[in-house]
Each structure stands twice: as C-alpha cells, then as structure tokens.
Amino acid sequence: MRTAMIETVQRFFGARPESVGQAREFASETLAVWGLSERIDDIRLCRGLVLVAALADEWGVQDRTPLGKIVWSCFKTAGGTTA
C-alpha cells in the first residue's frame, strides 16, 4: 500500500510580538489545507514549546543563520502518514 506524502510548507517570522499571532494563523491555515482541522484549536491555544512537544508527533529546533531558530513539527494523520 502506498501512502501519499503531504507537501512541506514553511514560512519565516521575524522576532516581533505580532509574529506569534501570524505563526499561529499560518499553522492553522496549513492544518486546514492538510485536512487536520481537528488540531487547529490545539495550535491556537499553544503557549510555547512545552505544548508543541505534547501535541506534535515529532518536533525539533534548528539554528537559523545569521539569526534566530527554526522550530519544526510533524503531525501524523489518521491513516498514519506524517503531515
């Protein structure tokens, strides 16, 4: 049985207070496109990496050159594929 991979989507946010809301909106829109709308409330309520660790199936942090960091997360769909 062959499973379809969902396309990776990324966007970079500057270190500004308004980036938090923009990042949540981006994550919500992406989850909706992927058919994972049931996870949107989890993202909107998220208050830091502790919750990301609790909600994501996999996640990590990478340094971003010249400044910042990249936080990535993966969520498995009901069929067992990673979104």
mmCIF file of C-alpha atoms in Angstrom:
data_model
loop_
_atom_site.group_PDB
_atom_site.id
_atom_site.type_symbol
_atom_site.label_atom_id
_atom_site.label_comp_id
_atom_site.label_asym_id
_atom_site.label_seq_id
_atom_site.Cartn_x
_atom_site.Cartn_y
_atom_site.Cartn_z
ATOM 1 C CA MET A 1 0.000 0.000 0.000
ATOM 2 C CA ARG A 2 1.391 3.378 -0.992
ATOM 3 C CA THR A 3 0.812 6.426 1.205
ATOM 4 C CA ALA A 4 0.812 9.989 -0.096
ATOM 5 C CA MET A 5 3.216 12.491 1.398
ATOM 6 C CA ILE A 6 1.895 15.933 2.209
ATOM 7 C CA GLU A 7 3.946 18.787 0.831
ATOM 8 C CA THR A 8 6.202 20.565 3.325
ATOM 9 C CA VAL A 9 5.206 24.172 3.931
ATOM 10 C CA GLN A 10 7.379 26.764 5.618
ATOM 11 C CA ARG A 11 7.355 30.452 6.396
ATOM 12 C CA PHE A 12 9.798 32.568 8.374
ATOM 13 C CA PHE A 13 8.644 35.067 11.012
ATOM 14 C CA GLY A 14 10.642 37.954 12.374
ATOM 15 C CA ALA A 15 11.390 38.442 16.064
ATOM 16 C CA ARG A 16 8.441 40.765 16.691
ATOM 17 C CA PRO A 17 5.476 40.426 19.058
ATOM 18 C CA GLU A 18 2.992 40.213 16.162
ATOM 19 C CA SER A 19 4.830 37.177 14.779
ATOM 20 C CA VAL A 20 3.248 34.925 17.426
ATOM 21 C CA GLY A 21 -0.261 35.520 16.082
ATOM 22 C CA GLN A 22 0.940 35.322 12.494
ATOM 23 C CA ALA A 23 2.639 31.986 13.168
ATOM 24 C CA ARG A 24 -0.499 30.572 14.803
ATOM 25 C CA GLU A 25 -2.608 31.697 11.839
ATOM 26 C CA PHE A 26 -0.135 30.151 9.385
ATOM 27 C CA ALA A 27 -0.191 26.857 11.302
ATOM 28 C CA SER A 28 -3.996 26.889 11.459
ATOM 29 C CA GLU A 29 -4.363 27.527 7.730
ATOM 30 C CA THR A 30 -1.819 24.832 6.901
ATOM 31 C CA LEU A 31 -3.519 22.234 9.099
ATOM 32 C CA ALA A 32 -6.880 23.049 7.463
ATOM 33 C CA VAL A 33 -5.411 22.572 3.969
ATOM 34 C CA TRP A 34 -3.935 19.240 5.080
ATOM 35 C CA GLY A 35 -7.329 18.104 6.384
ATOM 36 C CA LEU A 36 -6.244 18.255 10.029
ATOM 37 C CA SER A 37 -8.758 20.856 11.182
ATOM 38 C CA GLU A 38 -9.314 18.973 14.453
ATOM 39 C CA ARG A 39 -5.795 20.045 15.517
ATOM 40 C CA ILE A 40 -6.357 23.800 14.914
ATOM 41 C CA ASP A 41 -7.656 24.545 18.418
ATOM 42 C CA ASP A 42 -4.547 22.868 19.826
ATOM 43 C CA ILE A 43 -2.346 25.282 17.849
ATOM 44 C CA ARG A 44 -4.399 28.365 18.702
ATOM 45 C CA LEU A 45 -4.143 27.569 22.405
ATOM 46 C CA CYS A 46 -0.430 26.791 22.216
ATOM 47 C CA ARG A 47 1.684 28.696 24.732
ATOM 48 C CA GLY A 48 5.182 27.530 23.975
ATOM 49 C CA LEU A 49 7.387 24.620 23.128
ATOM 50 C CA VAL A 50 6.133 22.557 26.073
ATOM 51 C CA LEU A 51 2.765 22.330 24.350
ATOM 52 C CA VAL A 52 4.376 21.741 20.951
ATOM 53 C CA ALA A 53 6.183 18.778 22.482
ATOM 54 C CA ALA A 54 2.927 17.479 23.959
ATOM 55 C CA LEU A 55 0.881 17.875 20.759
ATOM 56 C CA ALA A 56 3.296 17.035 17.949
ATOM 57 C CA ASP A 57 4.262 13.524 16.980
ATOM 58 C CA GLU A 58 7.788 14.791 16.257
ATOM 59 C CA TRP A 59 9.431 18.205 16.621
ATOM 60 C CA GLY A 60 12.777 19.917 16.862
ATOM 61 C CA VAL A 61 14.695 23.191 16.819
ATOM 62 C CA GLN A 62 17.480 24.205 14.438
ATOM 63 C CA ASP A 63 19.683 27.287 14.406
ATOM 64 C CA ARG A 64 18.947 29.759 11.609
ATOM 65 C CA THR A 65 21.838 31.709 10.142
ATOM 66 C CA PRO A 66 22.540 34.557 10.641
ATOM 67 C CA LEU A 67 19.963 34.922 13.454
ATOM 68 C CA GLY A 68 17.116 33.051 15.036
ATOM 69 C CA LYS A 69 15.912 29.491 15.110
ATOM 70 C CA ILE A 70 13.616 27.206 13.183
ATOM 71 C CA VAL A 71 11.040 25.206 15.122
ATOM 72 C CA TRP A 72 9.548 22.329 13.120
ATOM 73 C CA SER A 73 6.818 19.866 13.973
ATOM 74 C CA CYS A 74 5.138 16.834 12.412
ATOM 75 C CA PHE A 75 1.614 15.577 12.996
ATOM 76 C CA LYS A 76 0.505 12.112 11.928
ATOM 77 C CA THR A 77 -2.805 11.846 10.111
ATOM 78 C CA ALA A 78 -5.443 9.257 10.999
ATOM 79 C CA GLY A 79 -4.003 6.943 8.316
ATOM 80 C CA GLY A 80 -0.574 7.019 9.938
ATOM 81 C CA THR A 81 1.218 9.265 7.449
ATOM 82 C CA THR A 82 3.110 12.330 8.643
ATOM 83 C CA ALA A 83 1.755 15.792 7.829
#
